PDB file of N, CA and C and ligand atoms in Angstrom:
ATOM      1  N   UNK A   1       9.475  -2.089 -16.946  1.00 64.00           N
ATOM      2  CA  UNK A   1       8.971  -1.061 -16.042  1.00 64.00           C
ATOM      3  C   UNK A   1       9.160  -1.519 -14.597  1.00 64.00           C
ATOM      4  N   UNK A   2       9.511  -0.545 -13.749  1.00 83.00           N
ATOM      5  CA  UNK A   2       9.550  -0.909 -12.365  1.00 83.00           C
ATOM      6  C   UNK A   2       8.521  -0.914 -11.529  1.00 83.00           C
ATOM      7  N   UNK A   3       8.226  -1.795 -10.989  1.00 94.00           N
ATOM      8  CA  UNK A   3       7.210  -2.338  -9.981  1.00 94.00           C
ATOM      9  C   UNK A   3       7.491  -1.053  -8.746  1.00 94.00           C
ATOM     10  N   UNK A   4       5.988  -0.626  -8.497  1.00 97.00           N
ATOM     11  CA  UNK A   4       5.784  -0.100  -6.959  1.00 97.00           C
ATOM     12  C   UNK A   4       4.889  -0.658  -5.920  1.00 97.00           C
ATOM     13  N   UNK A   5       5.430  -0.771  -4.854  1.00 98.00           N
ATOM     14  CA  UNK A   5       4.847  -1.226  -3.856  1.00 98.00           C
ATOM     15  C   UNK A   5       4.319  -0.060  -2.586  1.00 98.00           C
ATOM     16  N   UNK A   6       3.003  -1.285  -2.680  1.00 98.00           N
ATOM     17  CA  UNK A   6       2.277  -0.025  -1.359  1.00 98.00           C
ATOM     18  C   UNK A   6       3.201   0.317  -0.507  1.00 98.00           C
ATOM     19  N   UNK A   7       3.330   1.028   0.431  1.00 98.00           N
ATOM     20  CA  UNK A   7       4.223   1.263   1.472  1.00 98.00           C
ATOM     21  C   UNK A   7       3.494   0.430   2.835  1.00 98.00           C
ATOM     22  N   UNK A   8       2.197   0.257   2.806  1.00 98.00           N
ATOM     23  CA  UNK A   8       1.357  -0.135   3.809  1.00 98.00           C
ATOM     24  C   UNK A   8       1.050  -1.813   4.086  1.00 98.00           C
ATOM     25  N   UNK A   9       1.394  -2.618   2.743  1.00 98.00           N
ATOM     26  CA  UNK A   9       0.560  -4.008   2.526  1.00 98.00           C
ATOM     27  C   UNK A   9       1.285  -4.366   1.288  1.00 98.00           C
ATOM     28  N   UNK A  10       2.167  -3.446   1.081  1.00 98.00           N
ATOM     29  CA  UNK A  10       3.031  -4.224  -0.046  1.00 98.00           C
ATOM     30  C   UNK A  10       2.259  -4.584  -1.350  1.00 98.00           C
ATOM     31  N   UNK A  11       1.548  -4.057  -1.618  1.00 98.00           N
ATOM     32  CA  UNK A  11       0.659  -4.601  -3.019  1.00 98.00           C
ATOM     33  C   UNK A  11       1.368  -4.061  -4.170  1.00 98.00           C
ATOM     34  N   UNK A  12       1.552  -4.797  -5.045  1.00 97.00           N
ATOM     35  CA  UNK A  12       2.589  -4.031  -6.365  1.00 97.00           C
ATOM     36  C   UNK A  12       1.728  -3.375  -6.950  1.00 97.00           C
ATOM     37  N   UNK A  13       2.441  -2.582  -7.879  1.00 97.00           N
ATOM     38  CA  UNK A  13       1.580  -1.836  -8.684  1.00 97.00           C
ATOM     39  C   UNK A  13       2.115  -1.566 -10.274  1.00 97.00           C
ATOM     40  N   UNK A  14       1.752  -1.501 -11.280  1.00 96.00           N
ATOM     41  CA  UNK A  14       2.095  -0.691 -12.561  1.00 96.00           C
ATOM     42  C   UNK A  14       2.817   0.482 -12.830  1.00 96.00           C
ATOM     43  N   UNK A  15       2.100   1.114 -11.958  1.00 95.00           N
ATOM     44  CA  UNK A  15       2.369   2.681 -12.024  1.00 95.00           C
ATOM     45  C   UNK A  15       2.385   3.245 -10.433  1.00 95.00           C
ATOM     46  N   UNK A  16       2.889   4.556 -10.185  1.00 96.00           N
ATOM     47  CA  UNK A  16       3.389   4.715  -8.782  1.00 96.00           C
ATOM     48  C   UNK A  16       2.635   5.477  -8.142  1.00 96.00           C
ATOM     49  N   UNK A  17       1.280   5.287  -7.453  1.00 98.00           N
ATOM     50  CA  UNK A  17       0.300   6.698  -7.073  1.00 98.00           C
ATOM     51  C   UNK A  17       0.865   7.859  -6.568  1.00 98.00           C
ATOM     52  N   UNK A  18       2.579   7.579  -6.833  1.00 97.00           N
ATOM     53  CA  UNK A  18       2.852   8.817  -6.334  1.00 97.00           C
ATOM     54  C   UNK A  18       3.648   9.631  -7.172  1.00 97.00           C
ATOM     55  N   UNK A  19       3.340   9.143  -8.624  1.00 96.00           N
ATOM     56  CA  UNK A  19       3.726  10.082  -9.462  1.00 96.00           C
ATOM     57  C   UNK A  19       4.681   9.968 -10.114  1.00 96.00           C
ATOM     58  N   UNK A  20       5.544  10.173 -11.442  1.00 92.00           N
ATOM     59  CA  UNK A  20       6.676  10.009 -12.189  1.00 92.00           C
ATOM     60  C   UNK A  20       7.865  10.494 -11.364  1.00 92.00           C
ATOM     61  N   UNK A  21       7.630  11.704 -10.291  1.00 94.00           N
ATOM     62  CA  UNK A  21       8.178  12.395  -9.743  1.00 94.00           C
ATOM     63  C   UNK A  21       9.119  11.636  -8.158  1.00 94.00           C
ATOM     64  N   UNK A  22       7.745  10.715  -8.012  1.00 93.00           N
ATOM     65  CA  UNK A  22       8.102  10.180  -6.442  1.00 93.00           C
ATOM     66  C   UNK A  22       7.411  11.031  -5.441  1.00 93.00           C
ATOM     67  N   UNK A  23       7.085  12.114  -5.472  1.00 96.00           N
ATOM     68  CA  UNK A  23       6.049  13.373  -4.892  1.00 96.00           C
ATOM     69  C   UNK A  23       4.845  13.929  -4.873  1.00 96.00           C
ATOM     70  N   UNK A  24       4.337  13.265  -5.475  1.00 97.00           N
ATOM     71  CA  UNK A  24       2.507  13.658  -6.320  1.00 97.00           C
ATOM     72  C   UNK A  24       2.041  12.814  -6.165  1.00 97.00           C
ATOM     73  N   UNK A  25       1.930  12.666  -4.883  1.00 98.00           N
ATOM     74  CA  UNK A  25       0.518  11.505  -4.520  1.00 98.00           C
ATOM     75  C   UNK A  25      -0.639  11.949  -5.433  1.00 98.00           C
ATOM     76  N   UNK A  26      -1.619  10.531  -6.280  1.00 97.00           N
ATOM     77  CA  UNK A  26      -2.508  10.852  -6.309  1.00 97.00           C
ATOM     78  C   UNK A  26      -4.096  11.004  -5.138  1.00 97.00           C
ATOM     79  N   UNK A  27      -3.980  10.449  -3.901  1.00 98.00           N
ATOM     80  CA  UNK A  27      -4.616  10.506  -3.250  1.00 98.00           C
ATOM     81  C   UNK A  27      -5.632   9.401  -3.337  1.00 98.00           C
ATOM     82  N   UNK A  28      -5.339   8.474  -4.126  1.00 98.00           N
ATOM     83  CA  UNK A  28      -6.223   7.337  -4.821  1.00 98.00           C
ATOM     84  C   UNK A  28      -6.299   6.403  -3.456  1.00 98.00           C
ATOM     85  N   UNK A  29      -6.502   5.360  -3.090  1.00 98.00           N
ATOM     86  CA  UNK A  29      -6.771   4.257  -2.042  1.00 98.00           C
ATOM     87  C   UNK A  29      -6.277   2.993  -2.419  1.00 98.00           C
ATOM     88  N   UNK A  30      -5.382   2.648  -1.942  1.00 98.00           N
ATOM     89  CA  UNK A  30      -4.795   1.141  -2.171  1.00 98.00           C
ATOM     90  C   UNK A  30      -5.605   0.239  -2.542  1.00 98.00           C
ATOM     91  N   UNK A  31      -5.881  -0.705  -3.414  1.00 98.00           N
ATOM     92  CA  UNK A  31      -7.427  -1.642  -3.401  1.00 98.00           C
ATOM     93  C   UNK A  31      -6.989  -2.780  -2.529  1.00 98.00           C
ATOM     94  N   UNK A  32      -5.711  -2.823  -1.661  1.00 98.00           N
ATOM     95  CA  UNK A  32      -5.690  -3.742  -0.419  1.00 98.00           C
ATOM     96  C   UNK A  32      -6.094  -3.706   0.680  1.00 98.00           C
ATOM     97  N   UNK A  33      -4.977  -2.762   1.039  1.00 98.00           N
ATOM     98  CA  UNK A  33      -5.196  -1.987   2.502  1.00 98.00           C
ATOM     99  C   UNK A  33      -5.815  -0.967   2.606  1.00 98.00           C
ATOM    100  N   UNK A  34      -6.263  -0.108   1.450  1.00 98.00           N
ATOM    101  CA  UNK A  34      -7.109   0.860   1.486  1.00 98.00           C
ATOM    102  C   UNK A  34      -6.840   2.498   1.919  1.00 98.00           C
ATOM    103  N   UNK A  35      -5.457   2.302   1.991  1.00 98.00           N
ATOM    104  CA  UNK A  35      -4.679   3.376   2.965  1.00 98.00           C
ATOM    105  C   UNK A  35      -4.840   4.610   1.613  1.00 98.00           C
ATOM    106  N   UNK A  36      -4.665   5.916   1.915  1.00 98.00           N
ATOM    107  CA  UNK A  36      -4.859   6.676   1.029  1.00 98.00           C
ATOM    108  C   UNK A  36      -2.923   7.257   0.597  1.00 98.00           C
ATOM    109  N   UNK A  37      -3.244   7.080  -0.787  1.00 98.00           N
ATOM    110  CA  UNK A  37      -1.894   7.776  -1.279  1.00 98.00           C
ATOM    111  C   UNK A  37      -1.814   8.816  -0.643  1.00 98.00           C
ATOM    112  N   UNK A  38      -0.233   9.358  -0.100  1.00 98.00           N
ATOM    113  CA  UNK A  38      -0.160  10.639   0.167  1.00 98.00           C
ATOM    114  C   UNK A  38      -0.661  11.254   1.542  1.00 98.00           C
ATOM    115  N   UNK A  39      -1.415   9.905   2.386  1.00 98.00           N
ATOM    116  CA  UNK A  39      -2.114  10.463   3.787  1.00 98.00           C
ATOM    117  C   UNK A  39      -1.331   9.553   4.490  1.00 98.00           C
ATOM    118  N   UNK A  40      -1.795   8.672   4.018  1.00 98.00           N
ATOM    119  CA  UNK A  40      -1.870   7.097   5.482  1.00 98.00           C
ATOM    120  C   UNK A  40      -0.403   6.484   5.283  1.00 98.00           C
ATOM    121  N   UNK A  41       0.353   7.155   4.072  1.00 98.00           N
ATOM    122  CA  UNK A  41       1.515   6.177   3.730  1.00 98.00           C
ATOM    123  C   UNK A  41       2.660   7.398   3.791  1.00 98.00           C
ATOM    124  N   UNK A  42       2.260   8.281   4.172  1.00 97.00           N
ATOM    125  CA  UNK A  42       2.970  10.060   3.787  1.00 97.00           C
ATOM    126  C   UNK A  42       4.653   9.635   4.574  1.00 97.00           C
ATOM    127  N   UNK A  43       4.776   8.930   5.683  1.00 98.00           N
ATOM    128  CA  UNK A  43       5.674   8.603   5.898  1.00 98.00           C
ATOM    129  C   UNK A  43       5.934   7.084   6.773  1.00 98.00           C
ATOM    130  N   UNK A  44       7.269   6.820   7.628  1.00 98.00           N
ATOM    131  CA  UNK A  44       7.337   5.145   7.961  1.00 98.00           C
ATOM    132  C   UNK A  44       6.367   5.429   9.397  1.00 98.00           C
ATOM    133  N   UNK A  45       6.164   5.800  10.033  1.00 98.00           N
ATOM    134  CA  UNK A  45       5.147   6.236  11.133  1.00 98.00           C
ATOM    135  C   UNK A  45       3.477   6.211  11.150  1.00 98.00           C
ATOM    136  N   UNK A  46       3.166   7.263  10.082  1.00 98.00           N
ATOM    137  CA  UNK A  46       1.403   7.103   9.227  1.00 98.00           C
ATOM    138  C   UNK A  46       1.609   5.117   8.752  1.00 98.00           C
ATOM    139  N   UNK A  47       2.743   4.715   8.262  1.00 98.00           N
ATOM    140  CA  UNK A  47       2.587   3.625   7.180  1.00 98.00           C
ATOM    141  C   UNK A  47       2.552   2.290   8.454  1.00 98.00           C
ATOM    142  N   UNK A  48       2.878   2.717   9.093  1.00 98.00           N
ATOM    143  CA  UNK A  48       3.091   1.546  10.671  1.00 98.00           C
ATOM    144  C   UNK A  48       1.757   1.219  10.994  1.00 98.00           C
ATOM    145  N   UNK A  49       1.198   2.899  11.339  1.00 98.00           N
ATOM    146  CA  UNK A  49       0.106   2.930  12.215  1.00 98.00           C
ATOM    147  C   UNK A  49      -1.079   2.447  11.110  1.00 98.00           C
ATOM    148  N   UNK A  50      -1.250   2.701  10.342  1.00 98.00           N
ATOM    149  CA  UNK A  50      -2.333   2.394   9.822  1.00 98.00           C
ATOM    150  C   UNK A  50      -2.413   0.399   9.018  1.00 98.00           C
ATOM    151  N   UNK A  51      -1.177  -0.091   8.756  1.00 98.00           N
ATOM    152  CA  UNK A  51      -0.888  -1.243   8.974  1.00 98.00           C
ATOM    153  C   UNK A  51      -1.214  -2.026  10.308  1.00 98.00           C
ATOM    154  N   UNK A  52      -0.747  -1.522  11.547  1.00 98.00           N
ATOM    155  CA  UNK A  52      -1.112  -2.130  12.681  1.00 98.00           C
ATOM    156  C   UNK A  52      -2.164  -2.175  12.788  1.00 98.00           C
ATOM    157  N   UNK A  53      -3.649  -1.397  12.411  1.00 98.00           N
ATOM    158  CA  UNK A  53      -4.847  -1.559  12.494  1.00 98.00           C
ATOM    159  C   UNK A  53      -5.961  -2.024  11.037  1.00 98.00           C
ATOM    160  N   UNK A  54      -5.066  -2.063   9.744  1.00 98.00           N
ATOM    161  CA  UNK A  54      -5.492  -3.126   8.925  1.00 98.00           C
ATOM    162  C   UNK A  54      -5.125  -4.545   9.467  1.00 98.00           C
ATOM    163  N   UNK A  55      -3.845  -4.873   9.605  1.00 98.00           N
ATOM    164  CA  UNK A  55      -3.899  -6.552  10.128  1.00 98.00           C
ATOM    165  C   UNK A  55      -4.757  -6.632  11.350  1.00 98.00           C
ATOM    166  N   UNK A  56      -4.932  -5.615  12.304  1.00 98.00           N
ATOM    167  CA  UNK A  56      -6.208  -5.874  13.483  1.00 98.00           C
ATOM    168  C   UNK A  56      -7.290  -6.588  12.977  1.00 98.00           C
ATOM    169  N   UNK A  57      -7.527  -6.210  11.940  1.00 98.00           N
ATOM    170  CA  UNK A  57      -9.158  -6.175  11.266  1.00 98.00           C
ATOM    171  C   UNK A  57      -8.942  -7.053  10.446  1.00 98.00           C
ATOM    172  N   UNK A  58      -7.933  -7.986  10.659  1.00 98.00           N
ATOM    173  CA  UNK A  58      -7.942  -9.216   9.991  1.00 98.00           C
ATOM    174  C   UNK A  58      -7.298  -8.962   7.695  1.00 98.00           C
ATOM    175  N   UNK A  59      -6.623  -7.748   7.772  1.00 98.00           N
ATOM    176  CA  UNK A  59      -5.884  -7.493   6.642  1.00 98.00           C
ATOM    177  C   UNK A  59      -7.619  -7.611   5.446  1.00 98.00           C
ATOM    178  N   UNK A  60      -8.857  -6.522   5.809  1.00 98.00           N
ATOM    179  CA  UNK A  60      -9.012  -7.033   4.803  1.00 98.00           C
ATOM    180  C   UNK A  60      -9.261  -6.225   3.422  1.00 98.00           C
ATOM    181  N   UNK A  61      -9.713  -6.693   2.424  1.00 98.00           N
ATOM    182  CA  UNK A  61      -9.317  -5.677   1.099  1.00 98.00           C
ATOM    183  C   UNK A  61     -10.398  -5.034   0.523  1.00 98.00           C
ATOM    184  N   UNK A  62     -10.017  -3.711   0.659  1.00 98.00           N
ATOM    185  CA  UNK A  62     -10.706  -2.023   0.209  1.00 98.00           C
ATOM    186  C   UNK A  62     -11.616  -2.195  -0.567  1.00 98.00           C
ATOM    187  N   UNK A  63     -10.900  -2.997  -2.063  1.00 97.00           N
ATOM    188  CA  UNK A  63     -11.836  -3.221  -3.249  1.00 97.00           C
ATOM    189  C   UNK A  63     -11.472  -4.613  -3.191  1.00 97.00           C
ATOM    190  N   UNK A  64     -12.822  -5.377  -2.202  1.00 97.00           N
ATOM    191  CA  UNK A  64     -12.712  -6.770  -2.084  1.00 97.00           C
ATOM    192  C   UNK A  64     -12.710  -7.506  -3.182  1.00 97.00           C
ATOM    193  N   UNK A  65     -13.806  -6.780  -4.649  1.00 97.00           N
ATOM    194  CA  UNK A  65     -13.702  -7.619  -6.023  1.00 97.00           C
ATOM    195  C   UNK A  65     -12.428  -7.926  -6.651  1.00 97.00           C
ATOM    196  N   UNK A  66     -11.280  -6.785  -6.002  1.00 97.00           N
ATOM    197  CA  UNK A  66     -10.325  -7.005  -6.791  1.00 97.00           C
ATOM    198  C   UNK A  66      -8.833  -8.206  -5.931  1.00 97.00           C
ATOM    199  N   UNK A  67      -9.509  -8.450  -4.854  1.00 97.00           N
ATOM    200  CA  UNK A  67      -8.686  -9.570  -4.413  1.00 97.00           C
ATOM    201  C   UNK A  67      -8.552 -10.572  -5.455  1.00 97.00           C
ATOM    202  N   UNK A  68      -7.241 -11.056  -5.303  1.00 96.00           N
ATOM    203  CA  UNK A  68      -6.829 -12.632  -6.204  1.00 96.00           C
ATOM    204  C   UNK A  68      -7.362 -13.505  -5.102  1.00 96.00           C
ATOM    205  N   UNK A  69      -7.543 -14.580  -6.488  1.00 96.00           N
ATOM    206  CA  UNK A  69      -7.842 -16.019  -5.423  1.00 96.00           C
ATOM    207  C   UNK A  69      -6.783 -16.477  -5.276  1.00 96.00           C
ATOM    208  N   UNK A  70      -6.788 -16.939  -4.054  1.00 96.00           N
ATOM    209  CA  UNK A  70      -5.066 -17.684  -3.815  1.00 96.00           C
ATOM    210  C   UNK A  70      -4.423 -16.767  -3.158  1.00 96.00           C
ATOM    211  N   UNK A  71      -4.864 -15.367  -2.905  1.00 97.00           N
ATOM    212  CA  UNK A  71      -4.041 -14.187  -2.189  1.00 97.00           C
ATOM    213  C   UNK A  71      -3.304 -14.759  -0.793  1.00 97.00           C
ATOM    214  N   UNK A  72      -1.805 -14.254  -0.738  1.00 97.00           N
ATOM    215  CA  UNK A  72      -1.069 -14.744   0.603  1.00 97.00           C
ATOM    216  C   UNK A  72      -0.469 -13.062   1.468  1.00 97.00           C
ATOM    217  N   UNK A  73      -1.208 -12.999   2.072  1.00 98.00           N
ATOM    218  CA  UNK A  73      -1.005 -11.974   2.996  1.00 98.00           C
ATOM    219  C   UNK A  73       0.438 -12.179   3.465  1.00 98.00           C
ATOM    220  N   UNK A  74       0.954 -13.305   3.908  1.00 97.00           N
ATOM    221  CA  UNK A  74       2.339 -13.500   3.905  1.00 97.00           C
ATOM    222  C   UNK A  74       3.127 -13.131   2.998  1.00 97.00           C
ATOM    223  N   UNK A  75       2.918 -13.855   1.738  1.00 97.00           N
ATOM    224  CA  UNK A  75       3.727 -13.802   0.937  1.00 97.00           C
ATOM    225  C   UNK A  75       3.518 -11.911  -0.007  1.00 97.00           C
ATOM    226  N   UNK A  76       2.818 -10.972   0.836  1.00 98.00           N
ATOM    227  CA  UNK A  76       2.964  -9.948  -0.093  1.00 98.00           C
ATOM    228  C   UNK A  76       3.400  -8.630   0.785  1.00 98.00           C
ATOM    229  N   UNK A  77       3.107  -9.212   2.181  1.00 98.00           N
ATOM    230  CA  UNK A  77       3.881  -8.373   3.258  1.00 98.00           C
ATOM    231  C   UNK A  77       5.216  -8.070   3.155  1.00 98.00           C
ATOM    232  N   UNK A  78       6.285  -8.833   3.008  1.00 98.00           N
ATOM    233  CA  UNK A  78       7.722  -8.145   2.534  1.00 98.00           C
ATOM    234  C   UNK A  78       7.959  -7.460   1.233  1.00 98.00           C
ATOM    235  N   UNK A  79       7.349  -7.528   0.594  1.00 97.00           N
ATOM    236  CA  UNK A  79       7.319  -6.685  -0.481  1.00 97.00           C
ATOM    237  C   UNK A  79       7.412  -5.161  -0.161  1.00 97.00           C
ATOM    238  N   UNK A  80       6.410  -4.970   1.177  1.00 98.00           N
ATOM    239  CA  UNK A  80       7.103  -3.417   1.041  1.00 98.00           C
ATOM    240  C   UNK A  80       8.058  -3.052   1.849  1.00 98.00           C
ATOM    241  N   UNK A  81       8.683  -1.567   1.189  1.00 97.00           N
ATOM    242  CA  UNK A  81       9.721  -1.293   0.899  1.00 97.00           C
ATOM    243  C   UNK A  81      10.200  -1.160   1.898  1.00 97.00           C
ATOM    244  N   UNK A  82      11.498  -1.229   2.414  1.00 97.00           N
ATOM    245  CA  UNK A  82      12.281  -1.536   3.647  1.00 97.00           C
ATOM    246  C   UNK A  82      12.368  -0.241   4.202  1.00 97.00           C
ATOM    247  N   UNK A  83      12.324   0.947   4.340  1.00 97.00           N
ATOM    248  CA  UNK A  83      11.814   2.186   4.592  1.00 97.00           C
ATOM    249  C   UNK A  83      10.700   1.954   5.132  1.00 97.00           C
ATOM    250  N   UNK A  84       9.374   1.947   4.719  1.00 98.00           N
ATOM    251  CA  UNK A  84       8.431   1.860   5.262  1.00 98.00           C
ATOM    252  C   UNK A  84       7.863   0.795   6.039  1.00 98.00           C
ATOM    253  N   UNK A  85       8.709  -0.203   6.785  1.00 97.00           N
ATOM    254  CA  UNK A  85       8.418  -1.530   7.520  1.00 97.00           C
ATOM    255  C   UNK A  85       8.410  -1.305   8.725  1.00 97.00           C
TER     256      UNK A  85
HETATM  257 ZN1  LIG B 318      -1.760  -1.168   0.392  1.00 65.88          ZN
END
């Protein structure tokens, strides 16, 4: 299965909140950056701006329980997709 990445913080994912389609945001919230499917990531502009003011705030995570230990903000930032950078 192919890996999706936030557009915002690069967080992989299972499945694509935006649908089998590529178009159907579910509107769900990143558990990184917190950005909303389909709002904050809708294009490379929303996905900038709302990145520039998660790393302000020190990158931190939506659903903090679900941070890894060992998490590298470095190492998960290129992950997203070269479109949305
Ligand atoms: Zn994210």
């Amino acid at each position: 299965m192919e890996m999706w990445y936030c557009r915002v913080c690069g967080l992989d994912y299972d499945v694509s909140p935006w649908g089998e389609d590529g178009h159907t945001p579910d509107y769900t919230c990143c558990a990184c950056c917190g950005a909303q499917f389909g709002i904050d990531d809708y294009n490379v502009v929303t996905a900038q701006l709302f990145r520039a003011t998660w790393l302000t705030e020190g990158a931190p995570w939506f659903y903090a329980n679900l941070k890894p230990s060992g998490w590298q903000l470095a190492a998960q930032l290129p992950q997203i997709p070269l479109a949305y950078q």
